[in-house]
Amino acid sequence: MKRIYTIILLTIFLFPIYTGYGYSAYGKEPVGIDFFTKVRSISNLKENKGDIFFILRQPDLEGDTYRSDLYQLVDGRELRLTSSENVSDYFFLNDTIIFKSVRDEKDKERLKKGERLTIFQKLTKGYQEATEWLRLPYAVKDIRLIDGNRFFFTASYRLVPKEESQTEVLKDINENGRYRIFDELPFWSNGQGDISGTRNHLYYYDKGKITGLSDSLETVSDIELSPDKKHLAYIRKTYRRKASQDNSLVSLNTGTLEKKEWNLFNKAVYSQIQFADNNEFVVLVNRSLERNKQENPEFYRLNLSSGNIKGIYDGDLYAIGNSIGSDIKSGGRSKITFDKDGFNFVSTVIDQAPLIHINYKDTSISVRSPENVSINDYVPYKDGFLIVAMAEQQGEEVYFLNSKGEISLLSSINTALFENHNVVKPIEIKFRNEDGRELNGYILPPANYKKNEKYPAILNIHGGPKATYGTVFFHEMQYWANQGYAVLYTNPTGSNGRGNAFTDLRGKFGSVDYNDLMAFVDAAIEEVPFIDRERLGVTGGSYGGYMTNWIIGHTNRFKAAASQRSISSWISFSNTSDIGHTFTESYIGHNLWTNSELLWDQSPLKYANQVNTPTLFLHSDQDYRCWLVEGVQMYYALQYFEVPTRLIIFNNENHELSRSGKPTNRIKRLDEITRWFQKYL
């Protein structure tokens, strides 16, 4: 019955594909609404003794889920090593591959009932059928091996009242799903659900004996071992009821288990530890709280013997991490690697994500990868690097990046799929904002557009605000282009990639960013002849949803809007979101009690009485980043003022609906937005 239901749904959703622009003059298929389900994303790239491994993840439309398994790259082809369809990470123990996977149905039932259990499987050389390596009565998150008999791991832990046992607490949670109890802040987290009373503890495993290394109120992250396995470094935060915004840095002697806390700065936020050698590690330190301003984390190097801490790069122009948006790429941990002259990391630079090298001696910076290649993951390999990247408008592939900065394609995981579809190339538009600064943006022209004809256009605004649009493939925008729309996108003030000063939007929401977006639209209309200025639409999610709400309250130039997982009031957001008061104080500069007037002035809801634009609202009931009330409030206001509007709430989805939601819900979301624009544009 489920299979029949899925086929009926797909027939309804996919019908517009074959009644729209059809096949191109070049015989290529249009990018359809379900195209993303055919794309495979690559993550967890690793190398072991010259062999290349990674995880491939693909939406499963029939099962309405995602499949992920471990693969090896052999002679340019991906060889599947596991069949569990739920592999998320793995590590090596000599020639053995270890990964988490639950196979037995009884074990799956135990997990459904709330029991904490992690089962590790092993693949020995030859990579035949996996067998069980170890099972732990914990919900293990990270693990770092000393050897096959000793390791450190972190696992989630539920705070237990004195009169109850851990088992009784878990049983109570499972049997009493009719209600939820909160007694901490934050009390929920997007993608995790209720987290009140939950911590992430550190443990040591020694030949079957497990020793807890955390205080009950402590939560631990970013565990890393030194190359000689003698030191463990990690980040911890200890709190009761209200979590602090800062955290602390800790090192541990793996022989004695003795700990040392490093009090290096006031109100610092540490992250992403990486050992450079046996006695020193690099750590990112964000000092925004101390300095009371928005800025990128700085790179520091700590010597465990001397205690000397040295700043090696301020992180201003080249912040660590790829923030280029796409709805088909994998996620990945930003990593730092070292050579004799300095260190490497992936950064976001304007609208690119290259590999950066910083020299120790003079902090000189060099770019190690070519333009128009967005790197999502990398590892050192031979005299260069293996990279997972999106080049131009292609899907993710594995490449070799040599010492000269040249890349060569090693895989063909998505190549044929993209070659057979009508993928539109973006047109770059340059413009100046009100401060006279030159910025750029892009237009995807309608697929197979005809000269001298006008087409409706959609302005798509990214989230963040510290995110970035680049030149990489974005499914929803390519779908709209194949449906006959021009798609406009840019990176206004507040976006990542242009340094601290440009990123700092503190207290300026709805002003400079709004003006940048309007200047870009003006430039796009002036630059290309095919945009119909009378048929403009606007959409965006998260911060992009906030800006959509703001725009419709300040101009009538857009004939339709689709506001996704948005913010309508900083007052309600600051006291309901999982990052509410921390984000609001960081980006607005105040909270409800220090300056409620400013929060209200920068809230789109204040200007709802000025809206005339027909607006579609889309939200998810488990979105704890921008809680459901944000969309409902704006919808309510527009209904009150009799503006054409519609609200769609996706059940059992969160803030990541457009990127990792159930495949059928992702299709439904995109179909509803497209139909809304078809109706009003």
Tab-separated table of C-alpha atoms in Angstrom, residues 488-665:
chain	number	residue	atom	x	y	z
A	488	LEU	CA	18.540	35.807	-8.961
A	489	TYR	CA	20.877	35.324	-6.005
A	490	THR	CA	23.612	37.333	-4.299
A	491	ASN	CA	25.504	37.727	-1.017
A	492	PRO	CA	24.425	40.925	0.763
A	493	THR	CA	26.164	42.548	3.728
A	494	GLY	CA	26.254	39.994	6.552
A	495	SER	CA	27.277	37.109	4.283
A	496	ASN	CA	30.449	35.125	4.819
A	497	GLY	CA	33.531	35.385	2.593
A	498	ARG	CA	34.504	39.070	2.693
A	499	GLY	CA	35.981	39.479	6.164
A	500	ASN	CA	34.809	40.489	9.634
A	501	ALA	CA	33.717	44.033	8.800
A	502	PHE	CA	31.435	42.901	5.964
A	503	THR	CA	30.016	40.003	7.976
A	504	ASP	CA	29.158	42.148	11.005
A	505	LEU	CA	25.431	42.818	10.684
A	506	ARG	CA	25.060	43.559	14.371
A	507	GLY	CA	22.029	45.803	14.909
A	508	LYS	CA	21.631	46.470	11.172
A	509	PHE	CA	19.124	43.813	10.104
A	510	GLY	CA	16.730	45.049	7.433
A	511	SER	CA	18.857	48.076	6.484
A	512	VAL	CA	22.154	47.568	4.622
A	513	ASP	CA	21.273	43.982	3.707
A	514	TYR	CA	17.885	45.054	2.334
A	515	ASN	CA	19.479	47.863	0.335
A	516	ASP	CA	22.091	45.484	-1.097
A	517	LEU	CA	19.387	43.078	-2.264
A	518	MET	CA	17.349	45.842	-3.906
A	519	ALA	CA	20.456	47.256	-5.615
A	520	PHE	CA	21.236	43.801	-6.979
A	521	VAL	CA	17.715	43.351	-8.365
A	522	ASP	CA	17.956	46.766	-10.024
A	523	ALA	CA	21.317	45.843	-11.575
A	524	ALA	CA	20.034	42.468	-12.781
A	525	ILE	CA	17.024	44.014	-14.516
A	526	GLU	CA	19.272	46.603	-16.126
A	527	GLU	CA	21.921	44.064	-17.184
A	528	VAL	CA	19.871	41.291	-18.825
A	529	PRO	CA	16.964	41.827	-21.228
A	530	PHE	CA	14.864	38.762	-20.414
A	531	ILE	CA	13.662	39.677	-16.884
A	532	ASP	CA	10.091	40.978	-16.648
A	533	ARG	CA	10.245	43.664	-13.936
A	534	GLU	CA	6.467	43.333	-13.474
A	535	ARG	CA	6.696	39.628	-12.577
A	536	LEU	CA	9.158	39.389	-9.697
A	537	GLY	CA	8.940	36.890	-6.848
A	538	VAL	CA	11.015	36.569	-3.669
A	539	THR	CA	11.796	33.616	-1.415
A	540	GLY	CA	14.299	32.452	1.178
A	541	GLY	CA	14.674	30.317	4.268
A	542	SER	CA	15.789	31.038	7.849
A	543	TYR	CA	17.534	34.436	7.584
A	544	GLY	CA	16.318	34.371	3.963
A	545	GLY	CA	12.805	33.885	5.356
A	546	TYR	CA	13.355	36.816	7.703
A	547	MET	CA	14.404	38.983	4.748
A	548	THR	CA	11.422	37.798	2.696
A	549	ASN	CA	9.126	38.872	5.545
A	550	TRP	CA	10.985	42.171	5.811
A	551	ILE	CA	10.896	42.869	2.072
A	552	ILE	CA	7.144	42.417	1.684
A	553	GLY	CA	6.627	44.930	4.497
A	554	HIS	CA	8.825	47.557	2.818
A	555	THR	CA	8.136	47.308	-0.921
A	556	ASN	CA	5.400	46.174	-3.304
A	557	ARG	CA	7.725	45.465	-6.246
A	558	PHE	CA	7.434	41.692	-5.739
A	559	LYS	CA	4.159	40.172	-6.919
A	560	ALA	CA	4.512	36.987	-4.875
A	561	ALA	CA	6.582	35.710	-1.953
A	562	ALA	CA	7.364	32.356	-0.339
A	563	SER	CA	8.662	32.669	3.229
A	564	GLN	CA	10.358	29.519	4.539
A	565	ARG	CA	11.307	28.618	8.145
A	566	SER	CA	11.358	32.334	8.802
A	567	ILE	CA	11.678	34.824	11.648
A	568	SER	CA	8.899	37.368	12.109
A	569	SER	CA	9.671	38.779	15.567
A	570	TRP	CA	12.983	39.009	17.399
A	571	ILE	CA	11.021	39.248	20.632
A	572	SER	CA	9.456	35.801	20.267
A	573	PHE	CA	12.506	34.304	18.539
A	574	SER	CA	14.814	35.332	21.370
A	575	ASN	CA	12.745	33.367	23.900
A	576	THR	CA	11.767	30.274	21.886
A	577	SER	CA	14.599	29.347	19.507
A	578	ASP	CA	17.250	26.819	20.548
A	579	ILE	CA	19.774	29.626	19.954
A	580	GLY	CA	17.345	32.411	20.886
A	581	HIS	CA	18.964	34.733	23.395
A	582	THR	CA	22.526	33.917	22.286
A	583	PHE	CA	21.868	34.682	18.608
A	584	THR	CA	19.777	37.770	19.351
A	585	GLU	CA	22.354	39.272	21.687
A	586	SER	CA	25.143	38.478	19.223
A	587	TYR	CA	23.435	39.819	16.103
A	588	ILE	CA	21.074	42.495	17.398
A	589	GLY	CA	23.297	43.537	20.299
A	590	HIS	CA	20.501	43.446	22.893
A	591	ASN	CA	17.851	41.255	24.427
A	592	LEU	CA	14.192	41.809	25.266
A	593	TRP	CA	14.977	43.494	28.585
A	594	THR	CA	17.818	45.777	27.508
A	595	ASN	CA	16.210	47.172	24.331
A	596	SER	CA	12.858	45.715	23.371
A	597	GLU	CA	12.169	48.710	21.119
A	598	LEU	CA	15.140	47.896	18.888
A	599	LEU	CA	14.101	44.225	18.661
A	600	TRP	CA	10.580	45.256	17.652
A	601	ASP	CA	11.819	47.861	15.159
A	602	GLN	CA	13.853	45.188	13.367
A	603	SER	CA	11.012	42.637	13.402
A	604	PRO	CA	9.059	42.104	10.138
A	605	LEU	CA	5.861	41.544	12.128
A	606	LYS	CA	5.808	45.241	13.059
A	607	TYR	CA	5.302	46.122	9.387
A	608	ALA	CA	2.741	43.430	8.527
A	609	ASN	CA	0.045	46.106	8.168
A	610	GLN	CA	1.976	47.448	5.157
A	611	VAL	CA	2.054	44.125	3.246
A	612	ASN	CA	0.146	43.685	-0.017
A	613	THR	CA	2.178	40.826	-1.512
A	614	PRO	CA	0.499	37.389	-1.760
A	615	THR	CA	2.669	35.240	0.496
A	616	LEU	CA	3.121	31.517	1.048
A	617	PHE	CA	4.498	30.415	4.433
A	618	LEU	CA	6.220	27.041	4.896
A	619	HIS	CA	7.319	25.784	8.302
A	620	SER	CA	8.052	22.520	10.112
A	621	ASP	CA	6.568	21.517	13.440
A	622	GLN	CA	9.942	20.349	14.833
A	623	ASP	CA	11.894	23.387	13.671
A	624	TYR	CA	13.461	24.516	16.935
A	625	ARG	CA	15.850	26.946	15.249
A	626	CYS	CA	13.081	29.194	13.945
A	627	TRP	CA	10.146	27.833	15.869
A	628	LEU	CA	6.742	27.333	14.251
A	629	VAL	CA	5.328	30.428	15.968
A	630	GLU	CA	7.494	32.616	13.701
A	631	GLY	CA	5.685	31.501	10.565
A	632	VAL	CA	2.287	31.348	12.247
A	633	GLN	CA	2.496	34.929	13.553
A	634	MET	CA	3.226	36.400	10.142
A	635	TYR	CA	0.581	34.224	8.494
A	636	TYR	CA	-1.961	35.294	11.106
A	637	ALA	CA	-1.162	38.974	10.551
A	638	LEU	CA	-1.509	38.778	6.786
A	639	GLN	CA	-4.799	36.912	7.092
A	640	TYR	CA	-5.961	39.599	9.518
A	641	PHE	CA	-5.118	42.297	6.980
A	642	GLU	CA	-6.765	40.232	4.210
A	643	VAL	CA	-3.644	39.655	2.149
A	644	PRO	CA	-3.751	36.454	0.044
A	645	THR	CA	-1.729	33.940	2.020
A	646	ARG	CA	-1.327	30.235	2.676
A	647	LEU	CA	0.431	28.301	5.445
A	648	ILE	CA	1.870	24.802	5.063
A	649	ILE	CA	3.183	22.986	8.147
A	650	PHE	CA	5.305	19.882	7.627
A	651	ASN	CA	4.899	17.330	10.395
A	652	ASN	CA	7.941	15.568	11.867
A	653	GLU	CA	10.358	17.811	9.970
A	654	ASN	CA	12.843	20.375	11.273
A	655	HIS	CA	14.854	23.383	10.076
A	656	GLU	CA	16.704	21.197	7.540
A	657	LEU	CA	13.616	20.245	5.509
A	658	SER	CA	14.935	21.577	2.175
A	659	ARG	CA	18.286	19.803	2.567
A	660	SER	CA	17.680	16.588	4.500
A	661	GLY	CA	13.941	16.286	5.055
A	662	LYS	CA	11.979	13.249	3.897
A	663	PRO	CA	12.322	13.120	0.088
A	664	THR	CA	8.548	13.271	-0.510
A	665	ASN	CA	8.265	16.312	1.761
